[in-house]
Amino acid sequence: MFANFDFDVIRRSLGYLFLDGMTFTLTLTALSAVGGIIFGTLIALMRLSGFRLLGRIAGLYVDFMRSLPLVLVIFWFYFLVPYVGQWVTGASRPIAVGAFTSALVTFIMFEAAYFSEIMRAGIQSISKGQPAAANALGLTYAQTMRYVVLPQAFRNMLPVLLTQTIVLFQDTSLVYVLSMPDFLGAASKVAQRDGRLVEMYLFAAVVYFTISCAASFAVRRLQARISIVR
Amino acid sequence: MSYNWNWSIFFEPAPGGTGTYFDMLLRGLWLTIQTGVFAWIIALVLGSIIGVLRTLPSKTAYWVGFAYVEFFRNMPLLVQLFLWFFVLPELLPRSWGLWLKQMPHAPFYTAAVGIGLFMSARVAVQLAAGIASLPRGQKQAATALGLTTFQAYRYVLLPIAFRIIMPPLTSEFLNTIKNTAVAITIGLIELTGQARSMQEFSFQVFEAFTAATVMYLLINIIVVTGMRYLERSLAIPGYITGK
Amino acid sequence: MKRNAMIGYTLAAALCAGPAMAQELTGTLKKIKETGAITLGFRDSSVPFSYLDDSQKPVGYAMDICYKIVDAVKKELKLDKLEVKLNPVTSSTRIPLMANGTVDLECGSTTNNAERQKQVWFTNTHFLTASRFVSKKSSKINSIEDLKGKPVVSTSGTTNIKQLTEASAARNLGINIIPAKDHAEAFLMVETDRAVAFVMDDILLASLVAGSKAPGDYVISKDAFSKPEPYGIMLRKDDQAFKKVADAATAAVYTGGEGQKIYDKWFTQKIPPKGLNLNVPIDAKLKNQFAKPSDSPDPDSYK
């Protein structure tokens, strides 16, 4: 079955696959996770702010994003972001954003909807007495959030946030539809050029599997440690 | 915004003489629903079996369930679809592979099975958690009544566990429908695919994607409403307080 | 943008290349001047027009022509340095990405037709090719009629998939049309028997076959879905000033003999990544086009 396999094609393209492809994937994952968590936290704060209108807007945003397939959102943003940039900056022409920036904006906006739900649960898990105590100490709302609530919420939710980041890592493979050179894109370019798709796709599957597995194992250990501390 | 809007594009005939652009999108919507429902049935059946395996006392059963879930959870769906579509037929004996490849509607079946397997791992996790959340007394009481393990699951544990996990199952069903869009990479022209074709033929990018977006929102609203109704009608009075 | 106007542009550009700078810059030229960068859209697998070589760098016949335009833009704007950014495009994304300013020139194998002229503009034609299909010899498909009811692949967003859709409807063939992301993926569908045929421009089919594992297994159809249609480098619509520079630059390349040299480099000599030689000498129509460059979308205007 594996007789006419050419595993050498993998060795020959390792440099491109990892130095270009995996770097693209990991950079996109890391920056999107950071951006998504920050933006997601803001959305969660809006929902819990007590201002009806703000909460409504944030809620609609989350529901809206969560109703759409990521592939459709990726298409939307790739074509739309330059116009939005033009509108925001008031420029006379659409702002040229490269493939990477466009993908990054897409993933931040999309994943924020998911991260915000996690952060919302995290914030709600903090007992009401804590912000009340902070308030009694004379801390402002911003200070209460910054020094009391968010650090704990973030800490409690860290395993879930990281699990979502593993999902995000897998989701970045969808930039394939735009011909971007992420890890899967790189693998498929080599596969198609050399007609070696069986080898390349199997290899890509093994790499994604190994990384995700190792990461989720690490998250599980972290979770065990955190739950003991608590 | 320097873009020429043309909302009447939906009523113009699409190339191919099979109706208007709007008809094209409706065909995509229908295929999205078909693929999603087919995949969901597979996900529910397999997910239930694996979910139960994970809660059985047998160590082997637990590990089978564990390995299954890890296998399908730790690879991007896109990669899994590529494995089923491009790699699997090459690994099979030539005549089987050829049969698989030349089967009519190959992208549809590959997508439904591929997405079904991918989602079954998630259903399994939800169900295992649901069963684990039941008080231990339930299982013990069932055993005390003389029920076999099968009967205990069939008549006591599963009916309650499924009711408990109804809300997460609703969102997994919606995820299944959304995930069908990934199948455009193996040539399935579902809703996102039709929107993309419409964009390519008519050059009206934003109209096409807006229409697809609205259709996905409608699917969501209908599914959420329907599931809520189902949840309420299945609720056991006095047992689980529905949301 | 008919031929007479073209010659006018070429002359005008040649005569007043210097003083033209006094004018206010607009559109793409203004953007390039301000940002110091120009973005070229390239393709993954449009061999030999625009594709990735061994080091995954975009190369090809259309890329070489684009770099000539870049040189002309640099000279026109009197820039010391002009950064060239590269952005991957597919047949499906190229027109929206041109409209939304992501790419400034699309260097590939884009058919210039009247319908697309409503969205984008093209500079002088760099190739002419007809739409045909490739299939395995073993599947014994000799005509378009033989495709009846069969799975046939084409690249999504191309004129070819549209012609296939229309032909299938007009001749009542009920072809099961599968869209692929790019040419390599589409060819793969035929190679792995997912589809019986791949409908595409014949030159692209020829290079895919030549680059495949077993070139002898494939045959390109005699039947064509279209007349030989012109390929052009795509640029934004309504950008007169930029088009003028691009037209003048390409016209100079084609009429000055350099066009023939670039053509020979990609079509009659060994090309990366595998050292393939396509052996497609220049034909009479393209020779005439090089002598009198035109950007007409009308296939009948090329003789």
Coordinates of C-alpha atoms in Angstrom, one line a residue, chain B residues 58-235:
Chain B
S58 CA -14.9 -1.2 31.4
K59 CA -11.4 0.3 31.0
T60 CA -11.3 -0.9 27.3
A61 CA -14.5 0.8 26.5
Y62 CA -13.3 4.0 28.1
W63 CA -10.1 4.0 26.1
V64 CA -11.8 3.3 22.8
G65 CA -14.1 6.2 23.5
F66 CA -11.1 8.4 24.5
A67 CA -9.0 7.5 21.4
Y68 CA -12.0 8.1 19.1
V69 CA -12.7 11.5 20.5
E70 CA -9.1 12.6 20.5
F71 CA -8.6 11.4 16.9
F72 CA -11.5 13.4 15.5
R73 CA -11.1 16.4 17.8
N74 CA -7.4 17.1 17.1
M75 CA -7.4 17.6 13.4
P76 CA -8.9 20.5 11.5
L77 CA -12.2 19.6 9.8
L78 CA -10.7 20.7 6.5
V79 CA -7.8 18.3 6.9
Q80 CA -10.2 15.5 7.7
L81 CA -12.3 16.2 4.7
F82 CA -9.1 16.1 2.5
L83 CA -8.2 12.8 4.1
W84 CA -11.6 11.3 3.2
F85 CA -11.9 12.8 -0.2
F86 CA -8.3 12.7 -1.6
V87 CA -6.4 10.3 0.5
L88 CA -8.7 7.4 1.5
P89 CA -9.6 6.3 -2.1
E90 CA -5.8 6.1 -2.9
L91 CA -5.2 3.8 0.1
L92 CA -8.0 1.4 -0.8
P93 CA -7.6 -1.4 -3.5
R94 CA -7.9 0.3 -6.8
S95 CA -11.4 -0.9 -7.8
W96 CA -12.9 0.2 -4.4
G97 CA -11.2 3.5 -4.7
L98 CA -12.5 4.1 -8.2
W99 CA -16.0 3.1 -7.1
L100 CA -15.8 5.6 -4.2
K101 CA -14.5 8.4 -6.5
Q102 CA -17.0 7.9 -9.3
M103 CA -20.0 7.5 -7.0
P104 CA -22.5 10.2 -8.0
H105 CA -22.7 13.1 -5.5
A106 CA -19.3 12.0 -4.0
P107 CA -18.7 15.5 -2.5
F108 CA -22.1 15.3 -0.8
Y109 CA -21.6 11.9 0.8
T110 CA -18.0 12.6 1.7
A111 CA -19.0 15.9 3.4
A112 CA -21.9 14.4 5.3
V113 CA -19.9 11.5 6.6
G114 CA -16.7 13.6 7.2
I115 CA -18.6 16.3 9.1
G116 CA -20.7 13.7 10.8
L117 CA -17.6 11.9 12.2
F118 CA -16.0 15.2 13.2
M119 CA -19.2 16.3 15.1
S120 CA -19.8 12.9 16.6
A121 CA -16.7 13.4 18.8
R122 CA -18.3 16.6 20.2
V123 CA -21.6 15.0 20.7
A124 CA -19.8 12.1 22.6
V125 CA -18.1 14.6 24.9
Q126 CA -21.4 16.4 25.7
L127 CA -23.3 13.1 26.3
A128 CA -20.6 11.7 28.5
A129 CA -20.7 14.9 30.6
G130 CA -24.4 14.7 30.7
I131 CA -24.4 11.1 32.0
A132 CA -21.6 11.9 34.4
S133 CA -23.7 14.8 35.8
L134 CA -26.5 12.4 36.8
P135 CA -26.7 11.4 40.5
R136 CA -25.0 8.1 41.1
G137 CA -28.2 6.8 42.7
Q138 CA -29.9 6.6 39.3
K139 CA -27.7 3.9 38.0
Q140 CA -27.7 2.1 41.3
A141 CA -31.5 2.2 41.5
A142 CA -31.7 0.9 38.0
T143 CA -29.4 -2.0 38.8
A144 CA -31.3 -2.7 42.0
L145 CA -34.5 -2.9 40.0
G146 CA -32.9 -5.7 38.1
L147 CA -32.3 -3.8 34.9
T148 CA -29.3 -4.9 32.8
T149 CA -26.7 -2.2 31.9
F150 CA -28.2 -1.9 28.5
Q151 CA -31.7 -1.4 30.0
A152 CA -30.4 1.0 32.6
Y153 CA -28.9 3.2 29.8
R154 CA -31.9 2.8 27.5
Y155 CA -34.7 3.5 30.0
V156 CA -33.1 5.5 32.8
L157 CA -29.8 7.2 32.1
L158 CA -30.0 8.3 28.4
P159 CA -33.5 9.7 28.4
I160 CA -32.5 12.1 31.3
A161 CA -29.0 12.8 30.0
F162 CA -30.3 13.8 26.6
R163 CA -32.8 16.1 28.1
I164 CA -30.0 17.7 30.2
I165 CA -27.7 18.3 27.2
M166 CA -30.4 19.6 24.9
P167 CA -29.1 23.2 24.9
P168 CA -25.5 22.3 24.1
L169 CA -26.8 19.8 21.5
T170 CA -28.7 22.6 19.8
S171 CA -25.5 24.6 19.4
E172 CA -23.7 21.4 18.1
F173 CA -26.5 21.0 15.5
L174 CA -26.0 24.6 14.4
N175 CA -22.2 24.0 14.3
T176 CA -22.9 21.0 12.0
I177 CA -24.9 23.1 9.6
K178 CA -22.2 25.8 9.7
N179 CA -19.4 23.3 9.1
T180 CA -21.0 22.2 5.8
A181 CA -19.5 25.4 4.4
V182 CA -16.0 23.8 4.8
A183 CA -17.1 21.3 2.1
I184 CA -16.7 23.9 -0.6
T185 CA -13.1 22.8 -0.6
I186 CA -14.1 19.4 -1.9
G187 CA -16.5 20.7 -4.5
L188 CA -19.8 20.8 -2.6
I189 CA -21.8 23.8 -3.9
E190 CA -23.8 24.5 -0.8
L191 CA -25.0 28.0 0.3
T192 CA -21.5 29.6 0.7
G193 CA -20.4 27.9 -2.5
Q194 CA -23.4 29.2 -4.4
A195 CA -22.8 32.7 -3.0
R196 CA -19.3 32.5 -4.2
S197 CA -20.4 31.3 -7.7
M198 CA -22.9 34.2 -7.8
Q199 CA -20.1 36.6 -7.0
E200 CA -18.0 35.2 -9.7
F201 CA -20.7 35.3 -12.4
S202 CA -22.3 38.6 -11.5
F203 CA -19.4 40.4 -9.8
Q204 CA -21.9 41.6 -7.1
V205 CA -19.8 40.4 -4.2
F206 CA -21.6 42.0 -1.3
E207 CA -25.1 41.3 -2.4
A208 CA -24.3 37.7 -2.8
F209 CA -22.7 37.4 0.6
T210 CA -25.4 39.4 2.3
A211 CA -28.1 37.1 0.9
A212 CA -26.1 34.0 2.2
T213 CA -25.7 35.7 5.6
V214 CA -29.4 36.4 5.9
M215 CA -30.2 32.8 5.0
Y216 CA -27.8 31.4 7.6
L217 CA -29.3 33.7 10.2
L218 CA -32.8 32.4 9.3
I219 CA -31.6 28.8 9.7
N220 CA -30.3 29.7 13.1
I221 CA -33.5 31.4 14.2
I222 CA -35.6 28.4 13.0
V223 CA -33.4 25.8 14.6
V224 CA -33.1 27.6 17.9
T225 CA -36.9 28.2 18.1
G226 CA -37.7 24.6 17.1
M227 CA -35.2 23.1 19.6
R228 CA -36.6 25.3 22.4
Y229 CA -40.1 24.0 21.6
L230 CA -38.8 20.5 21.6
E231 CA -37.0 21.0 24.9
R232 CA -40.2 22.3 26.5
S233 CA -42.4 19.5 25.2
L234 CA -39.9 16.9 26.4
A235 CA -39.3 18.4 29.8

